[in-house]
mmCIF file of C-alpha atoms and ligand atoms in Angstrom:
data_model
loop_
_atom_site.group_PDB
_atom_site.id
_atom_site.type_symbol
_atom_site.label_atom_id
_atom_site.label_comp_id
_atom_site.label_asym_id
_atom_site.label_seq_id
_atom_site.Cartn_x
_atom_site.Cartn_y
_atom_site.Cartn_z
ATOM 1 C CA UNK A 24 21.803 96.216 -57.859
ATOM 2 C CA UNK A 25 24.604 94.037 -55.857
ATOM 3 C CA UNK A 26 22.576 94.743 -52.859
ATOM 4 C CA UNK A 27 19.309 94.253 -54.479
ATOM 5 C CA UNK A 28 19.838 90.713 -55.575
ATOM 6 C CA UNK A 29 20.887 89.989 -51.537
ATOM 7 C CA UNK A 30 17.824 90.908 -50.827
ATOM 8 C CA UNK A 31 16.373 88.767 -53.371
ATOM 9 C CA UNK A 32 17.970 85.987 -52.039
ATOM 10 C CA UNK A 33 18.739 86.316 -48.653
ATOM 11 C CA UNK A 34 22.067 86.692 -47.955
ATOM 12 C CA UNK A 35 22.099 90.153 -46.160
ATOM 13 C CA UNK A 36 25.371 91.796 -45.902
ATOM 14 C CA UNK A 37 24.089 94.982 -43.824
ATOM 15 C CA UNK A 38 26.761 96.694 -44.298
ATOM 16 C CA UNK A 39 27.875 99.926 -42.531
ATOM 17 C CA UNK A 40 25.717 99.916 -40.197
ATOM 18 C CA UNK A 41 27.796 99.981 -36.418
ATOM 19 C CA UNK A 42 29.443 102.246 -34.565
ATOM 20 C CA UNK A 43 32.480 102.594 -36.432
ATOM 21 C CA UNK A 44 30.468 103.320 -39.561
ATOM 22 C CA UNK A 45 28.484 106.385 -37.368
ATOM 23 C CA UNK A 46 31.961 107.776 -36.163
ATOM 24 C CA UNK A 47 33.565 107.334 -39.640
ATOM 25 C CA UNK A 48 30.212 109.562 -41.390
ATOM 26 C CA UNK A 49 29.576 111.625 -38.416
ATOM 27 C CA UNK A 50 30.931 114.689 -39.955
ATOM 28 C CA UNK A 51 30.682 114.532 -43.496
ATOM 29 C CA UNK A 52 28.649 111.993 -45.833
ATOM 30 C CA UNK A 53 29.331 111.018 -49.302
ATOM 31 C CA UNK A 54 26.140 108.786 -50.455
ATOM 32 C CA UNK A 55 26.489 106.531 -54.029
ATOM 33 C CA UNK A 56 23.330 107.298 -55.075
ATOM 34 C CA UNK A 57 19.589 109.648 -54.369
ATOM 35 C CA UNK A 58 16.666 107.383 -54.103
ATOM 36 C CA UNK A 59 12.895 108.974 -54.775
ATOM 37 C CA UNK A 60 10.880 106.327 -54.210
ATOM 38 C CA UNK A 61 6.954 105.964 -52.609
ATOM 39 C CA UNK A 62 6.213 106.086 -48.991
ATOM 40 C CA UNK A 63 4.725 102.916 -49.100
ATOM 41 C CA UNK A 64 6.039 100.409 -46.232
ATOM 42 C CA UNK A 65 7.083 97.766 -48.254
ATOM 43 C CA UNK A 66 9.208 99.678 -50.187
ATOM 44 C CA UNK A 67 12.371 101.192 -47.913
ATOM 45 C CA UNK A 68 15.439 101.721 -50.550
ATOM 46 C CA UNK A 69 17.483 101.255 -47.321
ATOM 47 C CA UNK A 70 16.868 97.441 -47.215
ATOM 48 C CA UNK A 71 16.090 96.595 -50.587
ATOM 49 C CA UNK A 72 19.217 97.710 -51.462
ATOM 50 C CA UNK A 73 20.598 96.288 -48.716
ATOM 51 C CA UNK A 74 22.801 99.159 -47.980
ATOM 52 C CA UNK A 75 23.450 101.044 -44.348
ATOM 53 C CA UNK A 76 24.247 104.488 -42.825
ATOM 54 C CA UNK A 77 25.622 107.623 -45.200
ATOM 55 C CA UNK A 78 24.956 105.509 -48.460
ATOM 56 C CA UNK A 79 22.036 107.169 -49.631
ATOM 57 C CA UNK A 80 19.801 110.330 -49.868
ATOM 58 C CA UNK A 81 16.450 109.184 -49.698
ATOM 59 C CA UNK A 82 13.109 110.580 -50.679
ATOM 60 C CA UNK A 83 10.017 109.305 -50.620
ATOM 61 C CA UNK A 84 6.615 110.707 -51.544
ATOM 62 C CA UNK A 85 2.895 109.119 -51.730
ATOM 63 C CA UNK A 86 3.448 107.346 -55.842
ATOM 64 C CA UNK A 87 7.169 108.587 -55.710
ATOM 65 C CA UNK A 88 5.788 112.164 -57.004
ATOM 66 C CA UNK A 89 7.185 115.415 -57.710
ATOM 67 C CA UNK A 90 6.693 118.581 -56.761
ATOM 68 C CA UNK A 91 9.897 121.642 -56.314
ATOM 69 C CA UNK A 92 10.503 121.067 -52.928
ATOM 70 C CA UNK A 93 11.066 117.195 -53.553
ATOM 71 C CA UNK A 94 13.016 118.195 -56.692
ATOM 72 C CA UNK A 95 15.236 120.680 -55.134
ATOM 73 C CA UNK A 96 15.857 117.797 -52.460
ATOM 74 C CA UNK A 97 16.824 115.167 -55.666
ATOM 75 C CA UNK A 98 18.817 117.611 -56.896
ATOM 76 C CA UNK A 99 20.778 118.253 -53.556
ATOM 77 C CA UNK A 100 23.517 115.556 -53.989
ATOM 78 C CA UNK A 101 24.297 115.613 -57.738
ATOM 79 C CA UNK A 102 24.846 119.523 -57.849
ATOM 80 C CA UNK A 103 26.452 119.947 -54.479
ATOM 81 C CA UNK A 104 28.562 117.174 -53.914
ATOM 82 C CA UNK A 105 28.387 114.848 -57.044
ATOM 83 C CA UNK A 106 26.449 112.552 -56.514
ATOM 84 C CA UNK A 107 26.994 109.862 -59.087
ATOM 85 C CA UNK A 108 23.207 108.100 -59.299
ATOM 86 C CA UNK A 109 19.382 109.252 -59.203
ATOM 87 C CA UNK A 110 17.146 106.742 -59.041
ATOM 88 C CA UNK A 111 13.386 106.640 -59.386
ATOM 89 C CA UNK A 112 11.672 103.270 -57.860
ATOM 90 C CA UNK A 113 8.315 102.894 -58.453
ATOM 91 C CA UNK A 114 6.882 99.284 -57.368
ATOM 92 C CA UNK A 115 4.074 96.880 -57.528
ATOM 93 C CA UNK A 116 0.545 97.880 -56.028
ATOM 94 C CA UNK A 117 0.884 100.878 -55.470
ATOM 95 C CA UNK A 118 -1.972 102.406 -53.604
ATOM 96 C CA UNK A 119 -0.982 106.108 -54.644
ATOM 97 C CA UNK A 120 -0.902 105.296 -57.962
ATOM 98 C CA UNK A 121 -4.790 102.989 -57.823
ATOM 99 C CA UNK A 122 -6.005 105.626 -56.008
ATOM 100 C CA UNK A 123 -5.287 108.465 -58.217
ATOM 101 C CA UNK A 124 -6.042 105.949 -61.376
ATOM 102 C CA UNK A 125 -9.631 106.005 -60.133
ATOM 103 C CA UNK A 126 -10.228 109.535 -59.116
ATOM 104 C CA UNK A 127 -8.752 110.672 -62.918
ATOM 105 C CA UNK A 128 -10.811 107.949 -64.540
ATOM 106 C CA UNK A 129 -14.180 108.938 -62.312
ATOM 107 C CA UNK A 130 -13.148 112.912 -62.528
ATOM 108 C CA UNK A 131 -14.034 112.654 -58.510
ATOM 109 C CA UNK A 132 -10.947 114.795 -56.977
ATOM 110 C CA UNK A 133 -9.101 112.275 -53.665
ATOM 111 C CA UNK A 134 -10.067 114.398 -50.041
ATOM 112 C CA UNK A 135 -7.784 117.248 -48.912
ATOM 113 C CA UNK A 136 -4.078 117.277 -49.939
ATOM 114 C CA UNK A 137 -4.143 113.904 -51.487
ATOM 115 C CA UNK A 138 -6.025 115.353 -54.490
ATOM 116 C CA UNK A 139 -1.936 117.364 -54.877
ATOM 117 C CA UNK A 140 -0.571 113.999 -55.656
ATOM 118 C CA UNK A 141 -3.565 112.352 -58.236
ATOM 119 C CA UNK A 142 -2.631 116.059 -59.552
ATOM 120 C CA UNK A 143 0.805 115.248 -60.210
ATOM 121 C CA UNK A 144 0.026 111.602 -61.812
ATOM 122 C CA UNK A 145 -1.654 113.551 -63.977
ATOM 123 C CA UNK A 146 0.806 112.540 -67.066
ATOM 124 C CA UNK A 147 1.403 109.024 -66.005
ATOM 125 C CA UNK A 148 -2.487 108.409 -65.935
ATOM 126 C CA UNK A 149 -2.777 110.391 -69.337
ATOM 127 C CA UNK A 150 -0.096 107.856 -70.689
ATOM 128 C CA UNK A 151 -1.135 104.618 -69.112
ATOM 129 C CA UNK A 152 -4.910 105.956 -70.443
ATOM 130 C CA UNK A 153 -3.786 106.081 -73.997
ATOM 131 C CA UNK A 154 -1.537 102.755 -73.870
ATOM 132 C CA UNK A 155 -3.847 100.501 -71.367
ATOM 133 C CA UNK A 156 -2.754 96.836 -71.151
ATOM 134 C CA UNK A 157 -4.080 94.196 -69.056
ATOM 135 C CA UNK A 158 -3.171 96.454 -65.750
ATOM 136 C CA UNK A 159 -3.780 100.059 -66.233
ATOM 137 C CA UNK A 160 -2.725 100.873 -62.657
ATOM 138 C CA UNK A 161 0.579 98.686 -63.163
ATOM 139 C CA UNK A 162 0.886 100.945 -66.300
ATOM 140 C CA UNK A 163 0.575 103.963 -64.684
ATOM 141 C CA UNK A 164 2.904 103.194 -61.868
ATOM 142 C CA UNK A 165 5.638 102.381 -64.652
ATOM 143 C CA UNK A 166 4.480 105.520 -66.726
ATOM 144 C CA UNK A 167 5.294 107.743 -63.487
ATOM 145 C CA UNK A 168 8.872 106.495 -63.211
ATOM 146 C CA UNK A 169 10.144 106.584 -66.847
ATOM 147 C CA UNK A 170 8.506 110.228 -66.799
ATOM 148 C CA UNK A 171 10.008 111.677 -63.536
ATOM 149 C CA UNK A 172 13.319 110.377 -64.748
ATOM 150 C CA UNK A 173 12.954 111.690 -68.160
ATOM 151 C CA UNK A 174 12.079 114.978 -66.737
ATOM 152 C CA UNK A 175 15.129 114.953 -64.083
ATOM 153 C CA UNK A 176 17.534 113.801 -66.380
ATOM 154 C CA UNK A 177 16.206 116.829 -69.216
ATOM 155 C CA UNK A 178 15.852 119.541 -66.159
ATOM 156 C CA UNK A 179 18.698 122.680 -66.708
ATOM 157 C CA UNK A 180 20.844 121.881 -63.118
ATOM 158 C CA UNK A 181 20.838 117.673 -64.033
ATOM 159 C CA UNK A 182 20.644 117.546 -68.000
ATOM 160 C CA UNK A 183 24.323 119.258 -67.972
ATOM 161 C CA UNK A 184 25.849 116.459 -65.323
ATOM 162 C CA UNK A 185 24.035 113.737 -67.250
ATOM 163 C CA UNK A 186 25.777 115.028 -70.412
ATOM 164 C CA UNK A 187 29.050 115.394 -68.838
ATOM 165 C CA UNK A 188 28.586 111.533 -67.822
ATOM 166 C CA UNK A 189 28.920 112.087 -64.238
ATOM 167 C CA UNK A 190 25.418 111.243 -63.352
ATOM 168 C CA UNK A 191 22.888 108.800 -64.321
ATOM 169 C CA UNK A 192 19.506 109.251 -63.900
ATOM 170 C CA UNK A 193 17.999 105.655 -63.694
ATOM 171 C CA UNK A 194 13.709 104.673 -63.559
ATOM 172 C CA UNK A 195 13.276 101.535 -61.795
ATOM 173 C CA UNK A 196 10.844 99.138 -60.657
ATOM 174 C CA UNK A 197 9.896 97.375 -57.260
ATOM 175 C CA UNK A 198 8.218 94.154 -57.412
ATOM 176 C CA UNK A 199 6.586 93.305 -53.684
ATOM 177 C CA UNK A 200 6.537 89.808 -54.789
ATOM 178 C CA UNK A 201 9.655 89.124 -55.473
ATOM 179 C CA UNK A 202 11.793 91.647 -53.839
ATOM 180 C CA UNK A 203 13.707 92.499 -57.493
ATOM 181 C CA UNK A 204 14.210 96.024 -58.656
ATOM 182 C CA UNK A 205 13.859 95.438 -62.690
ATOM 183 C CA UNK A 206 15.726 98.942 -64.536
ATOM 184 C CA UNK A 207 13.346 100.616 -66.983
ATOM 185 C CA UNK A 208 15.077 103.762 -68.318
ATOM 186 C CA UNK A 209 18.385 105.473 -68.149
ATOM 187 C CA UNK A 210 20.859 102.464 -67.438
ATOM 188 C CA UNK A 211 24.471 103.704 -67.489
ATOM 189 C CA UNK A 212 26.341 102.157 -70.000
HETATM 190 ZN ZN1 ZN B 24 3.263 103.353 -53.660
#
């Protein structure tokens, strides 16, 4: 969040990002935190966070969605080297999200493998359906985050960590317009 509000304002650090940094992670990394956020190319945890080489495991998927193979890679740092921090980012506009918000509400399935990921916003649509609001698609994008995290932080290889207290499974939102990541869910105390 340090790094976020740089980016907010301006004053980049870029840190760990020469030489000496490569050399020093070359042959083993030990990243703060696992980022799933959306592919989108406004949206690269990297920079936002204003952080540099070996501090993160990123993943990123068309609405920041789910499926095992993106889990299992999630899951990677917190179960085999403790990884401290999971966060999910979702962010403003998010075409993944519109998209899929229209083929649910019209019941017209997206072309070819992008119908997989409306599939998987399945429950954020079904929330954001039943709560609605002045921006349904805005809803939905926040709906997706606070329920991937939920359902990280409850799953049988994280829940046990989170209870322990050595990992935090955080929901979090992007805002193109202002560069801030705002925290919805699963702040550590
Ligand atoms: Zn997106």
């Amino acid at each position: 969040m340090e790094g976020n509000r740089r980016w907010v304002s301006g004053d980049l650090h870029h840190p760990d990002r020469d030489p000496n940094r490569r050399q020093l992670v070359a042959q083993e990394q030990e990243p703060f935190g696992a980022i799933l956020s959306c592919i989108d190319s406004r949206v690269p945890p990297e920079l936002l966070f204003d952080t540099g080489l070996g501090n993160l495991y990123v993943m990123r998927t068309g609405g920041a969605t789910v499926d095992p193979v993106v889990t299992g890679s999630v899951e990677y740092g917190p179960m085999t080297s403790g990884t401290p921090l999971v966060v999910v980012l979702g962010h403003q506009r998010c075409g993944a999200v519109k998209a899929a918000y229209e083929s649910l509400r019209e019941g017209k399935p997206l072309p070819g493998n992008l119908q997989a990921i409306a599939k998987a916003l399945q429950p954020a649509y079904a929330q954001a359906h039943r709560g609605g609001g002045a921006d349904p698609v805005d809803t939905m994008a926040r709906a997706q985050v606070t329920l991937t995290a939920t359902d990280l932080r409850a799953n049988k290889d994280l829940a046990p960590l989170v209870k322990k207290g050595t990992l935090a499974v955080v929901g979090a939102y992007y805002s193109l317009d202002t560069g801030k990541v705002e925290v919805l869910t699963g702040a550590p105390a």
